[in-house]
Coordinates of C-alpha atoms in Angstrom, one line a residue:
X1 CA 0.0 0.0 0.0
X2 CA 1.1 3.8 -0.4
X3 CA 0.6 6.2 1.9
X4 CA 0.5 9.6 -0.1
X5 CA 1.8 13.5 1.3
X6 CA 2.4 17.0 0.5
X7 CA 5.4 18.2 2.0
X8 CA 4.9 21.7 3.1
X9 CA 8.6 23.0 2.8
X10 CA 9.4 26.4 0.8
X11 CA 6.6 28.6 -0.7
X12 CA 3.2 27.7 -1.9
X13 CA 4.6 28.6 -5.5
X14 CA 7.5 26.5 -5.3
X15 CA 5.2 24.2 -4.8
X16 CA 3.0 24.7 -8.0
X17 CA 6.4 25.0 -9.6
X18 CA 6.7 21.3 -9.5
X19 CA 3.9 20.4 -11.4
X20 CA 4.0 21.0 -15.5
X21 CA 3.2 25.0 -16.4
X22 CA -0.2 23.2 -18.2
X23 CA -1.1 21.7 -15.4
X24 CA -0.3 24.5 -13.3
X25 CA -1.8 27.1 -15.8
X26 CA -5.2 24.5 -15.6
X27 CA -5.6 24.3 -12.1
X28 CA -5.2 28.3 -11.4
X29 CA -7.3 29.4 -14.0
X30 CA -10.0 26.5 -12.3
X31 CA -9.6 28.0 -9.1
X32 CA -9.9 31.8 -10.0
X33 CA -12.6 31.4 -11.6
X34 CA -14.3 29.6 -8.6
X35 CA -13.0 32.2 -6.4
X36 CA -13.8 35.6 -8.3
X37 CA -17.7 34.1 -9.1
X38 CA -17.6 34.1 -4.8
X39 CA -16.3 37.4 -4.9
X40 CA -13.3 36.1 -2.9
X41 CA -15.2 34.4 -0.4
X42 CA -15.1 30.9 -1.2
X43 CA -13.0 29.5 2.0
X44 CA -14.1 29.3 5.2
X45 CA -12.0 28.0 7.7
X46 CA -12.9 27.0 11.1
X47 CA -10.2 26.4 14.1
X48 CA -12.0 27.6 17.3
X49 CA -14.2 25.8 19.6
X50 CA -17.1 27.8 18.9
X51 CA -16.9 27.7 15.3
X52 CA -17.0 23.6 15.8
X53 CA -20.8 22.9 15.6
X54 CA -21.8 25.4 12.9
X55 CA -19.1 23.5 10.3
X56 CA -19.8 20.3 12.0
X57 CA -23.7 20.9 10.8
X58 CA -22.4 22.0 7.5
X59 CA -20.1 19.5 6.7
X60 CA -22.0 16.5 7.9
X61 CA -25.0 17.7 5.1
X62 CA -22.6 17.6 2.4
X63 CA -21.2 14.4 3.6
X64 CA -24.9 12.6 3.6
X65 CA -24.9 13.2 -0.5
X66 CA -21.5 11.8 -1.2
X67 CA -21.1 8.3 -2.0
X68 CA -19.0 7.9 0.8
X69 CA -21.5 8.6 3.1
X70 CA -24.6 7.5 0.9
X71 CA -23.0 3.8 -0.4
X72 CA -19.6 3.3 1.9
X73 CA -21.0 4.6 5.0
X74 CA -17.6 6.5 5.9
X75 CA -18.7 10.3 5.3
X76 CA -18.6 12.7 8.6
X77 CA -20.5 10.7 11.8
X78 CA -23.4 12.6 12.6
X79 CA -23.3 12.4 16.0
X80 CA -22.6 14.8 19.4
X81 CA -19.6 12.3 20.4
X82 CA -17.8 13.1 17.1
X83 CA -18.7 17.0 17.4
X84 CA -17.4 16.6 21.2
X85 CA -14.0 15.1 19.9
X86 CA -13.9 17.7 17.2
X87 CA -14.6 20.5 19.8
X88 CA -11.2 19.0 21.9
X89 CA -9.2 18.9 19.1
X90 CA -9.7 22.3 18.7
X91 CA -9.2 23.2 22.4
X92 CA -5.6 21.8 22.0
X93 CA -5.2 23.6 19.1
X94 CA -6.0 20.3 16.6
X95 CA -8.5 21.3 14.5
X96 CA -8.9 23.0 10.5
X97 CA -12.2 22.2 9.7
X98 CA -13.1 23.9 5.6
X99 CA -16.0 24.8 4.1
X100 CA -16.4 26.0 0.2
X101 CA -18.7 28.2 -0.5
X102 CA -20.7 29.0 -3.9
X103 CA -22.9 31.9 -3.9
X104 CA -23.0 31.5 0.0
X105 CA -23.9 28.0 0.0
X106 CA -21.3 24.8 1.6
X107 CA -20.9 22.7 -1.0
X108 CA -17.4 20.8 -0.3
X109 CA -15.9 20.1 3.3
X110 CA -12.8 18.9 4.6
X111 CA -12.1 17.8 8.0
X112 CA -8.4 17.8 9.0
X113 CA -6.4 17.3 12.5
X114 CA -3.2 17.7 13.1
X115 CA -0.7 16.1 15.6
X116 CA 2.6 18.0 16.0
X117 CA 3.5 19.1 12.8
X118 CA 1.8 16.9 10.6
X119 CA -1.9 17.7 9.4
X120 CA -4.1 14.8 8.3
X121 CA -6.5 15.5 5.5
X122 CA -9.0 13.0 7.5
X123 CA -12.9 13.1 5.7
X124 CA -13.5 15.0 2.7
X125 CA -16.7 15.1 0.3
X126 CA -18.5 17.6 -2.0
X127 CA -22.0 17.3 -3.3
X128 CA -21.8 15.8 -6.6
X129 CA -24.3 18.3 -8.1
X130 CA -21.5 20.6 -8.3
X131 CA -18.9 18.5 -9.7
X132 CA -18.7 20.3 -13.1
X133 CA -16.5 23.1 -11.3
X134 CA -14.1 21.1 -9.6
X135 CA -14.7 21.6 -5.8
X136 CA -12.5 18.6 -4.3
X137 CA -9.8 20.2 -6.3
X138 CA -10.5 24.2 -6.0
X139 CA -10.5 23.0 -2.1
X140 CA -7.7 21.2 -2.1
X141 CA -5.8 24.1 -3.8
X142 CA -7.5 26.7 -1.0
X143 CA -6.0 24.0 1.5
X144 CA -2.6 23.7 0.5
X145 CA -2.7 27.2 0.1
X146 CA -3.6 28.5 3.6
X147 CA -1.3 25.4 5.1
X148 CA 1.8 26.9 3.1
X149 CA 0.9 30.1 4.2
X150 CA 0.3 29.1 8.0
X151 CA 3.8 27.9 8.3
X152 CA 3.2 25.7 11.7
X153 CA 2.8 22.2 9.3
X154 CA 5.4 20.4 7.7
X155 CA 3.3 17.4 6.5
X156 CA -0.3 17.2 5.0
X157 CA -0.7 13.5 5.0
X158 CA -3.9 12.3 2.5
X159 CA -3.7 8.4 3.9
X160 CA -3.2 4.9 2.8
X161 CA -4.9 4.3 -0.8
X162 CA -4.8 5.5 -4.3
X163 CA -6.8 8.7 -5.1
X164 CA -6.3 10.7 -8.5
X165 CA -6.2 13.5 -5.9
X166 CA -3.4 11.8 -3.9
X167 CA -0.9 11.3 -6.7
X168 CA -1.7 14.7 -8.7
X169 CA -1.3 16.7 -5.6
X170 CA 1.1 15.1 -3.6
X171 CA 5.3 15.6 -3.9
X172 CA 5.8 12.0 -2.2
X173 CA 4.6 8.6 -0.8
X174 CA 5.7 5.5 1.4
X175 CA 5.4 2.4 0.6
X176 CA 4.9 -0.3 2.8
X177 CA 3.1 -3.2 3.8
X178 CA 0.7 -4.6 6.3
X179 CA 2.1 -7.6 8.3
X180 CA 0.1 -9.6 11.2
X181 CA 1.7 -11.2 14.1
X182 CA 0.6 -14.6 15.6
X183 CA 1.7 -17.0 18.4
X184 CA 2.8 -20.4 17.1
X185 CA -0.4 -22.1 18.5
X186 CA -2.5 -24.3 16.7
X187 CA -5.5 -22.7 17.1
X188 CA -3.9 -19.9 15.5
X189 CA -2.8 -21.8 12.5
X190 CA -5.7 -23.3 11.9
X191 CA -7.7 -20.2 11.4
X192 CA -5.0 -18.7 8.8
X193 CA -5.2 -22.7 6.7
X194 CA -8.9 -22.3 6.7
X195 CA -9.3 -18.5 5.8

């Protein structure tokens, strides 16, 4: 499996240097656009306790369209526990919870926490009735944007798996592989000969 990562070094435009000038030319004209039809306001970023519920609410609506919430089950728990835990993360300082906005309305989410210096780009979704302008992506840029520009991360880590997102956007990846450990019982072998 690969585990996939931007690496924060540098400037936000030494960054975009490293992707081809089409590319590059591709995704700022995408995200311009997008951001001058919200008359700059497209990015909403929430990091204090108080702002926890209100994109909590938000987000979790978005998530209930996307197939990862509709078909894998894996969008942004609706519940008070997961707002609670998200409210403590931001207490200790954990929390970048980001809304994008069209016209005023959410329509793509990310929810990332952070441990030291490494930010983890943890449940994302958009609703799919906007996907002709690229909101995963427009976010994603707006992200990596304000992360650059923060300066406290070194690491955004996207996770284990393959993602078109992951590879186009990230400057590196691990490798490695998942191993079990067993004691040399029988009972134990048995179970791994008949599975």
């Amino acid at each position: 499996e690969r585990l996939y990562y931007v690496e924060l070094a540098g400037t936000f435009e030494d960054y975009l240097r490293r992707r081809s000038a089409k590319s590059r030319h591709n995704l700022r004209r995408s995200v311009k656009k997008f951001v001058e039809r919200n008359a700059g306001r497209a990015l909403e970023v929430a990091t204090a306790f108080e702002q926890m519920a209100a994109f909590h609410r938000e987000a979790v609506a978005i998530s209930k369209h996307t197939y990862q919430g509709r078909l894998l089950g894996s969008g942004l728990p609706d519940s008070r526990e997961y707002l609670l835990g998200m409210e403590e993360r931001a207490l200790q300082g954990e929390a970048r919870g980001y809304l994008l906005r069209d016209h005023g309305k959410a329509i793509a989410f990310a929810w990332c926490t952070a441990r030291k210096q490494v930010m983890s780009y943890d449940v994302i979704g958009y609703l799919p009735e906007y996907s002709a302008i690229s909101p995963g992506t427009v976010l994603l840029y707006l992200i990596l944007e304000d992360l650059f520009q923060n300066g406290r991360y070194r690491v955004l880590d996207f996770g284990v798996g393959e993602s078109f997102y992951k590879v186009a956007f990230a400057t590196d990846h691990m490798s490695f592989a998942q191993a079990y450990l067993f004691r040399p019982e029988w009972r134990y072998r048995l179970r791994i000969t008949r599975s």
